[in-house]
Amino acid sequence: MKRKWCNNRFINLPLASIAMAAIFIASVIAYSGCDFSDTGDSGLSLMPALSDTQAGIVLDEEDVDFYTPPASVPSGNHGDIIKYREASVTIPGAPDFQAWNVMYISTDALGARNVVTGTVIVPTKSWGIFSNRPIIAYAIGTHGLCQTCAPSVQLEAGIDYENENLAQILNKNYAVVITDNPGYTIGGTPTYMSGKAQGQALLDMVIAAMDLSPANLSDNADVAIWGYSQGGQTASWAGEVQSEYAPDLDVVGVAAGGVPANFFAVAPYLDGKNGSAFLLETVIGLWSQYPDGIPLPDLINAEGQAAVEKGLSMCVFEALFEFQNDSLSQYAIGNMSLDQLMAIPSVNATLAAQTLGENPIEVPVYMYHGTSDEFIELEQALVLKEKYCALGVNTSFMVFEGEHITTQFQASPYVLAWIEDRFDGRTAVGTCGTSNPRPVSTANPPEGDFIVSLNEWALDAVVHLKTLMQRVTMPSTSTFSCDNNMTTKTLTGNMSVPEFKANINVILPLQVKMRITGIGEDALTGSVTLDNEGNLHVHGHMMADIRIQSISAFGIPIGTYVHTKDPVDFPIDFDGPISALGSGKLTFTGTTRFPGMTGNILFNALFTSLMSGSGQTFEFTVSPPPPREW
């Protein structure tokens, strides 16, 4: 029987002793779920809701056995494998590959040995005999604190929201290793955003992969480190500690995007705003790693206890909307403000210990950030770049016209091209000496509704005329703009298609100048939702007028101005991974009906017969703008 498993280590709260005993019993039987029942006075219960209808990923007994750590950390070195197994991993768009789950020894932020799990993926296509297959150590972004949110579990289910980036890596024929990060074993609590622990776990994942005999990876292989958001923090920390912690690894470059580099700048940008879930999860994760530094049981009220329970039970997209715009003060004893909480000496010291840029990275660094990032403040990332430059780090920085989620996938082709250059031994040319203007945030307000905006993104649009059996391609300067309000689940937008020429072959070859214009300020309206598995669902209608400005034959004007009598309804539908927003794979395809034409009495009937009727198909693909160097 499969059962959903989510651990909750929140046992330091002042609970009745009988409840504590029940918690202990629940923690040693494989029957816990990610939902918890409420039993009254304390406001906190870790007793699992034993429901047969629990939603989400479930672990079977074999999975529970694998993710259960040994009673104590075995002797050995960090990076040593404790156990491994072949893994069934699903990554859409990837070539054939083999995969393994690994449990290995690592070191937490306080120097204690710990046990971590992860995944090794190697393409089945052979690598050249004169060099070693390169390895990308991929640091995942926020997945959530429930054990079934672990990347290795999500990869097995085929629903990991970072699959697009992993597929691109594997299509380069590189090996990729992904740590789950500390705390995703049975009975653990993730030490979320504990940078040093995450960085060391990533480096040890590489060491373990090199020691995994069926993977056939060389311990002399070139290694590149890549991560975004939480993964950007992990990648940066791995880069900063690598020379001392794992000096034998041949690391050739570090790519880190959307980096939360300074918690004193990032926390106010999240508190009470769209990304407040990430702040709550950070508090829980840092408490798990630094229980003395973040004395969470002494700082939260009953509402805070309930929020912690929920936070420990959810994956990233569910938590994002559950805690949106919540302030830490509503969870704190005496409703202490964020500033008051951060001023507590032990809390202040714990947050300061996560600050990046205090130590150099000895290999080239590629940093990137979205100018419209509503979760991780842009300016503190720019400051990190300046700190690395001041330390002599060969640093490049690119800014993308996207918000937090879209930038992760906008950047991946550029990141991979940069990494490929490092693997090929090309010299990295940094941007520390740039004279380009300092980037400025263009983010939507981080408080209120969570709105993902696409502002004048490239529109690659084609219409197939059924009667003529001809293809009309709109100009490359066409653009698409929309606001995706993820809170209200509404979509508004428009498209801009400049006047363009098209050839229409009837009895004579006609050349027409056409214009397609959205009707009204919001020609596009509809719904948009983001589900708990990271899938985007867009359903709407773009209402447009199709107008033929002029008609000529053999260069001789013979007529002007006909247009559709009624608006053309282009159905805008997409169901797919959130990565499509930034990867250039946001494509709307469909069938529509063109109404009759009016305007020029001599040509109305001709163009009505040629262009009108049902069965007209179209394909609109929306792509992000290119980045800028800083």
XYZ file of C-alpha atoms in Angstrom:
630
model
C 0.000 0.000 0.000
C 1.361 3.427 -0.939
C 1.201 6.143 1.671
C 1.951 9.813 1.564
C 4.868 10.736 3.785
C 5.763 14.146 5.083
C 7.893 14.652 8.139
C 7.481 17.312 10.770
C 10.343 17.811 13.180
C 8.637 20.654 14.980
C 8.799 18.877 18.345
C 10.520 21.486 20.483
C 7.303 23.365 21.128
C 5.825 23.190 24.645
C 3.423 20.294 23.973
C 1.826 17.907 26.400
C 4.029 14.893 27.042
C 1.411 12.520 25.690
C 1.389 14.418 22.400
C 5.187 14.216 22.279
C 4.995 10.459 22.752
C 2.477 10.210 19.954
C 4.780 12.236 17.716
C 7.637 9.860 18.401
C 5.521 6.837 17.567
C 4.261 8.497 14.402
C 7.808 9.294 13.314
C 8.942 5.675 13.357
C 6.071 4.167 11.400
C 5.745 4.710 7.694
C 2.240 6.067 7.816
C 2.599 9.817 8.078
C 1.035 12.156 5.543
C 1.506 15.773 4.507
C -1.759 16.752 6.188
C -2.073 17.128 9.930
C -5.061 17.105 12.236
C -5.774 19.841 14.761
C -6.351 18.603 18.284
C -6.964 21.777 20.156
C -5.263 23.543 22.994
C -1.666 23.876 21.889
C -2.644 24.879 18.369
C -0.177 22.318 17.066
C -0.507 18.640 16.373
C 1.884 16.416 14.549
C -0.498 13.491 14.418
C -0.963 12.626 10.752
C -4.370 12.779 9.172
C -4.727 9.157 8.136
C -6.850 9.697 5.069
C -7.151 7.352 2.138
C -7.933 10.312 -0.102
C -4.775 12.337 0.452
C -3.639 14.019 -2.733
C -0.112 14.265 -4.081
C 2.869 11.970 -4.467
C 3.006 8.881 -2.298
C 5.990 6.772 -1.352
C 5.772 3.007 -1.440
C 7.548 0.846 1.096
C 10.647 0.545 -1.085
C 10.893 4.335 -1.276
C 10.453 4.664 2.481
C 13.219 2.131 3.003
C 15.553 3.995 0.671
C 14.952 7.442 2.215
C 15.263 6.126 5.780
C 18.758 7.047 6.988
C 20.892 4.788 9.143
C 20.547 5.202 12.899
C 23.861 7.065 12.913
C 26.043 8.522 10.201
C 28.467 5.814 9.043
C 32.193 6.333 9.290
C 33.904 7.616 6.201
C 34.575 10.818 4.299
C 32.115 13.391 3.104
C 30.929 12.362 -0.348
C 31.099 8.648 0.466
C 28.107 6.642 -0.744
C 25.965 4.963 1.891
C 23.672 3.230 -0.596
C 22.305 3.660 -4.089
C 19.698 2.223 -6.430
C 18.655 2.516 -10.045
C 16.066 5.241 -10.410
C 13.071 5.601 -12.688
C 13.259 9.247 -13.757
C 11.017 11.038 -16.259
C 12.313 14.199 -17.980
C 10.244 15.205 -21.040
C 12.399 16.242 -23.988
C 15.549 14.554 -22.722
C 17.510 11.940 -24.688
C 17.865 8.394 -23.383
C 19.653 8.259 -20.054
C 20.335 6.156 -16.992
C 19.648 7.405 -13.476
C 20.446 6.443 -9.915
C 19.359 7.633 -6.482
C 22.203 7.985 -4.020
C 22.388 8.409 -0.250
C 25.706 9.867 0.830
C 27.614 11.513 3.663
C 27.887 15.290 3.820
C 28.533 18.062 6.331
C 26.042 20.607 7.622
C 26.650 24.315 8.194
C 27.831 23.710 11.771
C 30.382 21.074 10.785
C 28.336 18.036 11.809
C 28.237 15.017 9.536
C 24.830 14.373 8.000
C 23.112 12.150 5.459
C 21.757 13.503 2.161
C 20.072 11.980 -0.893
C 20.181 12.942 -4.550
C 20.077 11.808 -8.162
C 22.732 11.060 -10.785
C 21.671 11.170 -14.453
C 23.945 10.148 -17.339
C 22.979 10.094 -21.040
C 23.304 6.684 -22.672
C 24.979 8.251 -25.702
C 28.704 7.682 -25.434
C 31.221 10.446 -24.803
C 34.474 10.802 -26.747
C 37.287 8.407 -25.849
C 39.871 11.180 -25.536
C 38.147 13.168 -22.785
C 35.949 12.656 -19.750
C 32.223 13.356 -19.801
C 31.691 16.745 -18.116
C 29.396 17.005 -15.095
C 26.960 19.769 -14.206
C 26.144 19.990 -10.525
C 22.625 21.363 -10.732
C 21.367 23.145 -7.617
C 17.592 23.128 -7.545
C 15.386 26.055 -6.593
C 12.729 26.020 -3.892
C 10.701 22.804 -3.960
C 8.940 22.925 -0.580
C 9.562 21.381 2.824
C 7.535 18.158 2.646
C 9.664 15.079 2.036
C 7.744 14.272 -1.161
C 8.806 17.675 -2.538
C 12.383 16.380 -2.780
C 13.755 16.676 -6.327
C 14.490 12.948 -6.522
C 10.851 12.177 -5.737
C 9.559 14.812 -8.157
C 11.867 13.513 -10.888
C 10.558 9.993 -10.438
C 7.017 11.306 -10.793
C 7.988 13.291 -13.904
C 6.659 16.565 -12.479
C 9.763 18.447 -11.422
C 9.265 22.044 -12.571
C 12.953 22.325 -13.494
C 12.753 19.458 -16.004
C 13.185 21.877 -18.920
C 16.653 22.906 -17.751
C 17.645 19.323 -17.000
C 16.541 18.243 -20.480
C 18.725 20.940 -22.026
C 21.728 19.738 -20.013
C 21.206 16.126 -21.053
C 20.786 17.109 -24.695
C 24.310 18.507 -24.468
C 25.341 14.947 -23.469
C 26.604 16.133 -20.079
C 26.023 14.206 -16.881
C 23.941 16.028 -14.296
C 23.814 15.506 -10.547
C 21.087 16.928 -8.324
C 21.205 16.942 -4.540
C 17.916 16.849 -2.653
C 19.602 19.117 -0.081
C 19.842 18.190 3.616
C 16.720 17.188 5.490
C 14.733 15.229 2.909
C 15.371 11.840 4.476
C 12.636 10.177 6.546
C 12.495 11.873 9.945
C 14.360 15.008 8.791
C 13.420 18.636 8.289
C 15.031 20.489 5.369
C 17.629 23.061 6.375
C 16.185 25.331 3.702
C 18.355 28.349 2.788
C 21.229 27.267 5.014
C 23.709 28.192 2.319
C 26.844 26.466 3.529
C 25.039 23.172 4.189
C 23.457 23.261 0.733
C 26.710 24.156 -1.006
C 28.601 21.349 0.708
C 25.810 18.866 -0.043
C 26.055 19.810 -3.734
C 29.824 19.299 -3.828
C 29.478 15.978 -2.033
C 26.830 14.939 -4.557
C 29.483 15.320 -7.272
C 32.011 13.296 -5.271
C 29.427 10.559 -4.721
C 28.534 10.512 -8.430
C 32.181 10.099 -9.380
C 32.386 7.154 -6.988
C 29.227 5.537 -8.381
C 30.698 2.777 -10.544
C 27.726 2.173 -12.898
C 27.644 5.882 -13.786
C 31.187 5.603 -15.182
C 32.120 9.207 -14.386
C 35.745 10.160 -13.975
C 37.035 11.854 -10.828
C 39.046 14.024 -13.242
C 35.967 15.255 -15.092
C 35.349 18.975 -15.525
C 32.584 20.170 -13.240
C 30.343 23.201 -13.660
C 27.988 24.373 -10.923
C 24.614 25.871 -11.853
C 21.644 26.989 -9.804
C 18.849 29.533 -9.652
C 17.011 31.163 -6.718
C 17.628 28.871 -3.736
C 19.843 27.011 -6.190
C 21.672 30.256 -6.973
C 22.449 30.612 -3.291
C 23.576 26.970 -3.193
C 25.758 27.369 -6.283
C 27.392 30.519 -4.917
C 28.096 28.884 -1.562
C 29.495 25.811 -3.298
C 31.792 28.102 -5.260
C 32.933 29.958 -2.153
C 33.755 26.821 -0.106
C 34.956 24.501 -2.874
C 38.669 25.281 -2.710
C 38.811 24.240 0.947
C 35.965 21.731 1.209
C 36.408 19.790 -2.053
C 39.725 20.949 -3.538
C 40.164 17.843 -5.701
C 37.148 18.650 -7.861
C 38.042 20.250 -11.179
C 35.413 23.007 -11.062
C 35.607 25.222 -14.159
C 32.781 27.685 -13.547
C 29.831 28.688 -11.381
C 26.531 29.977 -12.810
C 24.179 31.494 -10.238
C 20.934 33.322 -10.956
C 18.240 35.004 -8.889
C 20.571 34.820 -5.903
C 19.295 35.729 -2.419
C 22.685 37.008 -1.338
C 21.802 39.140 1.689
C 18.886 38.121 3.896
C 18.683 41.568 5.486
C 17.756 42.935 2.043
C 15.721 39.979 0.829
C 13.544 39.451 3.917
C 11.803 42.872 3.816
C 11.123 42.323 0.110
C 9.260 39.105 0.991
C 7.586 39.905 4.301
C 3.860 40.524 3.859
C 4.244 40.330 0.082
C 3.800 37.887 -2.808
C 6.777 35.770 -1.792
C 6.047 35.566 1.935
C 5.917 31.757 1.730
C 9.636 31.724 0.973
C 10.336 33.791 4.091
C 8.311 31.452 6.302
C 10.092 28.446 4.818
C 13.439 30.172 5.378
C 12.615 30.694 9.050
C 11.731 27.002 9.379
C 14.805 25.866 7.470
C 17.232 28.041 9.405
C 15.630 26.946 12.688
C 16.212 23.338 11.609
C 19.922 24.035 11.034
C 20.424 26.614 13.799
C 17.953 25.784 16.619
C 19.872 28.009 19.019
C 20.189 30.861 16.540
C 16.518 30.770 15.502
C 14.643 29.756 18.696
C 11.426 29.307 16.786
C 9.318 27.738 19.578
C 9.947 30.806 21.725
C 9.108 33.298 18.986
C 5.783 32.204 17.488
C 2.183 32.337 18.606
C -0.601 29.835 17.955
C -1.177 31.177 14.438
C 2.536 30.799 13.811
C 2.475 27.203 15.036
C -0.316 26.428 12.584
C 1.586 28.172 9.760
C 4.695 26.113 10.497
C 2.637 22.920 10.348
C 1.267 23.940 6.982
C 4.651 25.062 5.716
C 6.121 21.664 6.534
C 3.308 19.930 4.659
C 3.408 21.766 1.318
C 5.398 21.921 -1.882
C 6.399 25.204 -3.439
C 3.437 26.269 -5.564
C 0.829 25.333 -2.983
C 2.722 27.245 -0.290
C 3.195 30.238 -2.597
C -0.545 30.947 -2.672
C -1.340 29.679 0.830
C 0.890 32.260 2.538
C 0.766 35.057 -0.012
C 0.938 38.508 1.630
C 1.149 37.082 5.157
C 3.476 38.993 7.475
C 5.795 37.331 9.981
C 4.443 39.685 12.638
C 1.089 37.904 12.586
C 2.899 34.687 13.511
C 5.192 36.200 16.153
C 4.625 36.444 19.886
C 3.508 39.984 20.683
C 3.287 40.562 16.927
C 6.953 41.494 16.797
C 7.875 43.139 13.505
C 10.410 41.743 11.068
C 12.915 44.392 12.156
C 12.447 43.420 15.808
C 12.888 39.745 14.992
C 16.018 40.352 12.940
C 17.463 42.486 15.748
C 17.478 39.554 18.185
C 21.248 38.891 18.521
C 21.148 35.147 17.764
C 18.760 35.658 14.844
C 20.870 38.500 13.499
C 24.022 36.396 13.672
C 22.316 33.455 11.937
C 21.089 35.629 9.089
C 24.497 37.289 8.764
C 26.111 33.857 8.447
C 24.183 33.313 5.191
C 25.586 36.441 3.519
C 27.421 35.760 0.284
C 30.389 37.626 -1.145
C 32.611 37.414 1.922
C 34.944 34.926 0.228
C 36.180 34.735 -3.371
C 35.244 32.082 -5.897
C 38.380 30.878 -7.648
C 36.754 30.111 -11.021
C 34.758 32.304 -13.432
C 31.230 33.208 -12.289
C 28.156 33.899 -14.423
C 25.435 35.776 -12.531
C 21.981 36.684 -13.844
C 18.766 38.225 -12.570
C 15.370 39.357 -13.820
C 14.726 43.092 -13.853
C 11.105 42.376 -12.909
C 11.893 39.942 -10.100
C 9.118 40.262 -7.515
C 10.617 37.761 -5.035
C 14.378 38.349 -4.853
C 15.434 41.988 -4.877
C 17.581 42.953 -7.860
C 19.794 45.502 -6.095
C 21.246 43.082 -3.537
C 22.264 40.793 -6.426
C 24.032 43.717 -8.100
C 25.857 44.363 -4.839
C 26.965 40.712 -4.730
C 28.417 41.071 -8.215
C 30.346 44.145 -7.073
C 31.630 42.276 -4.019
C 32.892 39.410 -6.167
C 34.535 41.849 -8.556
C 36.238 43.589 -5.631
C 37.566 40.186 -4.512
C 39.084 39.635 -7.954
C 36.519 37.073 -9.126
C 36.102 36.897 -12.907
C 32.391 37.747 -12.896
C 29.860 38.225 -15.677
C 26.382 39.593 -14.997
C 23.356 39.464 -17.293
C 19.938 41.005 -16.715
C 16.781 39.597 -18.279
C 13.497 41.397 -18.845
C 11.524 38.910 -16.817
C 10.251 38.245 -13.341
C 11.510 35.534 -11.025
C 9.891 32.460 -12.546
C 10.333 33.385 -16.198
C 13.988 34.400 -15.790
C 14.926 30.938 -14.565
C 14.074 29.512 -17.973
C 14.867 32.548 -20.127
C 18.464 32.297 -19.024
C 19.127 28.594 -19.493
C 20.376 28.682 -23.137
C 22.750 31.518 -22.258
C 23.954 29.744 -19.124
C 24.584 26.525 -21.032
C 26.475 28.357 -23.768
C 28.674 29.954 -21.090
C 29.226 26.581 -19.400
C 30.075 24.961 -22.723
C 32.787 27.570 -23.219
C 34.211 26.686 -19.802
C 34.220 22.973 -20.645
C 35.929 23.798 -23.949
C 38.650 25.742 -22.156
C 37.775 29.172 -23.573
C 38.721 32.211 -21.529
C 35.824 33.823 -19.686
C 35.464 37.541 -20.300
C 33.843 39.124 -17.273
C 31.854 42.340 -16.975
C 33.443 43.807 -13.864
C 34.656 46.780 -15.910
C 31.331 47.485 -17.608
C 30.262 51.052 -18.296
C 26.659 50.043 -18.977
C 23.993 51.721 -16.842
C 23.182 50.066 -13.540
C 20.040 47.937 -13.965
C 16.905 49.215 -12.259
C 14.008 47.086 -11.063
C 10.874 47.124 -13.195
C 9.023 44.644 -10.988
C 5.318 44.773 -10.375
C 4.510 45.762 -6.778
C 5.605 42.788 -4.637
C 2.582 43.213 -2.392
C -1.038 42.640 -3.404
C -1.856 40.401 -6.326
C 0.857 38.189 -7.792
C 1.057 39.315 -11.421
C 3.420 37.884 -14.024
C 3.778 40.395 -16.840
C 5.092 39.807 -20.329
C 5.824 43.226 -21.801
C 6.247 43.330 -25.586
C 7.691 39.856 -25.876
C 8.422 38.565 -29.358
C 5.445 37.036 -31.180
C 6.139 34.457 -33.861
C 2.742 34.131 -35.531
C 1.490 32.164 -38.514
C -2.038 31.866 -39.921
C -2.939 29.079 -42.375
C -5.712 30.117 -44.787
C -7.881 27.081 -45.407
C -9.432 27.961 -48.788
C -6.183 29.202 -50.336
C -4.102 26.528 -48.568
C -1.513 29.242 -47.978
C 0.529 30.309 -44.990
C 0.644 33.937 -43.866
C 3.554 34.789 -41.584
C 3.379 37.915 -39.481
C 6.468 40.177 -39.260
C 9.265 39.354 -36.857
C 8.698 42.680 -35.080
C 5.283 41.529 -33.838
C 4.917 41.554 -30.052
C 2.699 40.048 -27.374
C 1.950 41.620 -23.991
C -0.119 40.305 -21.117
C -0.631 40.408 -17.366
C -1.139 37.004 -15.772
C -2.794 37.683 -12.420
C -2.073 34.478 -10.565
C -4.050 35.631 -7.535
C -7.340 36.428 -9.253
C -6.609 33.832 -11.976
C -7.350 36.337 -14.722
C -5.502 37.122 -17.942
C -5.507 40.363 -19.932
C -3.312 41.480 -22.810
C -2.903 42.397 -26.452
C -0.719 41.867 -29.485
C 0.943 44.342 -31.784
C 1.417 43.355 -35.427
C 2.922 46.046 -37.689
C 1.681 46.399 -41.245
C 3.238 43.728 -43.448
C 3.185 42.395 -46.977
C 1.838 39.003 -47.944
C 1.557 37.210 -51.271
C -1.783 35.609 -52.090
C -1.957 33.488 -55.215
C -5.370 33.364 -56.892
C -5.599 33.500 -60.690
C -2.997 36.256 -60.518
C -0.345 36.601 -57.835
C -1.629 39.360 -55.580
C 0.447 41.240 -53.080
C -1.455 42.668 -50.151
C -0.477 44.916 -47.284
C -2.104 43.584 -44.136
C -2.572 44.651 -40.562
C -3.870 42.536 -37.671
C -4.986 44.658 -34.739
C -6.238 43.608 -31.330
C -9.589 45.182 -30.561
C -9.552 47.401 -27.502
C -6.923 47.925 -24.821
C -7.357 44.348 -23.608
C -8.021 42.369 -26.758
C -6.969 39.281 -24.836
C -9.029 38.165 -21.849
C -9.257 34.854 -20.084
C -8.142 32.789 -17.126
C -4.734 31.664 -15.900
C -3.879 29.233 -13.126
C -0.748 27.599 -11.760
C -1.329 24.182 -10.224
C 0.584 22.509 -7.408
C 2.710 20.523 -9.864
C 3.984 23.666 -11.579
C 1.763 23.430 -14.653
C 0.395 26.580 -16.240
C -3.151 26.654 -17.571
C -4.103 29.529 -19.889
C -7.518 29.773 -21.519
C -8.712 32.935 -23.217
C -9.642 34.726 -26.411
C -7.772 37.301 -28.518
C -10.247 39.421 -30.470
C -8.676 40.989 -33.571
C -9.493 42.844 -36.757
C -7.838 41.645 -39.993
C -7.437 44.490 -42.436
C -6.062 44.531 -45.970
C -4.708 48.028 -46.494
C -3.895 47.727 -50.208
C -3.960 45.232 -53.056
C -1.617 45.134 -56.050
C -0.846 42.835 -58.976
C 2.581 42.922 -60.679
C 3.291 46.034 -58.596
C 0.213 47.871 -59.899
C -2.293 49.020 -57.203
C -5.749 47.654 -57.949
C -7.674 48.106 -54.701
C -7.606 49.199 -51.055
C -9.092 48.634 -47.674
C -11.125 45.565 -46.879
C -11.444 44.123 -43.404
C -13.381 41.537 -41.441
C -16.954 42.556 -40.687
C -16.762 41.168 -37.153
C -13.828 40.497 -34.806
C -11.828 37.330 -35.373
C -11.757 35.174 -32.239
C -8.352 33.538 -31.745
C -8.701 31.032 -28.867
C -5.635 31.259 -26.624
C -5.122 27.923 -24.863
C -2.073 26.434 -23.194
C -1.632 23.635 -20.683
C 1.966 22.855 -19.883
C 4.915 23.421 -17.565
C 5.540 26.848 -16.035
C 8.986 26.730 -17.688
C 7.309 27.519 -21.029
C 6.822 31.118 -19.866
C 10.519 31.779 -20.249
C 11.854 29.000 -22.447
C 10.282 30.186 -25.707
C 7.915 27.208 -25.729
C 4.782 29.156 -24.853
C 2.804 28.279 -27.973
C -0.879 28.763 -28.635
C -2.354 26.742 -31.475
C -5.947 26.575 -32.561
C -8.639 26.922 -35.166
C -10.810 29.940 -35.765
C -13.391 31.337 -38.164
C -12.862 34.404 -40.345
C -16.070 36.390 -40.959
C -16.899 37.982 -44.286
C -15.024 41.065 -45.536
C -16.269 44.596 -45.983
C -14.873 47.995 -46.988
C -14.251 47.972 -50.758
C -17.294 46.971 -52.755
C -15.139 45.688 -55.652
C -13.152 43.270 -53.512
C -15.455 42.338 -50.621
C -16.868 39.282 -52.364
C -13.465 38.123 -53.662
C -11.705 38.222 -50.332
C -14.743 36.862 -48.516
C -14.593 33.798 -50.765
C -10.802 33.518 -50.445
C -10.299 34.120 -46.740
C -13.551 33.668 -44.835
C -15.095 30.655 -43.172
C -14.237 28.163 -40.475
C -11.179 25.948 -40.244
C -8.513 28.700 -40.332
C -5.625 27.486 -38.191
C -2.979 29.514 -36.411
C 0.123 29.173 -34.276
C 1.369 31.912 -31.934
C 4.666 31.421 -30.083
C 5.734 33.922 -27.428
C 9.450 34.368 -26.661
C 11.289 36.592 -24.162
C 13.586 39.477 -25.113
C 17.361 38.920 -25.123
C 19.382 39.789 -21.997
C 21.624 42.779 -21.407
C 25.129 42.755 -20.037
C 26.088 44.584 -16.849
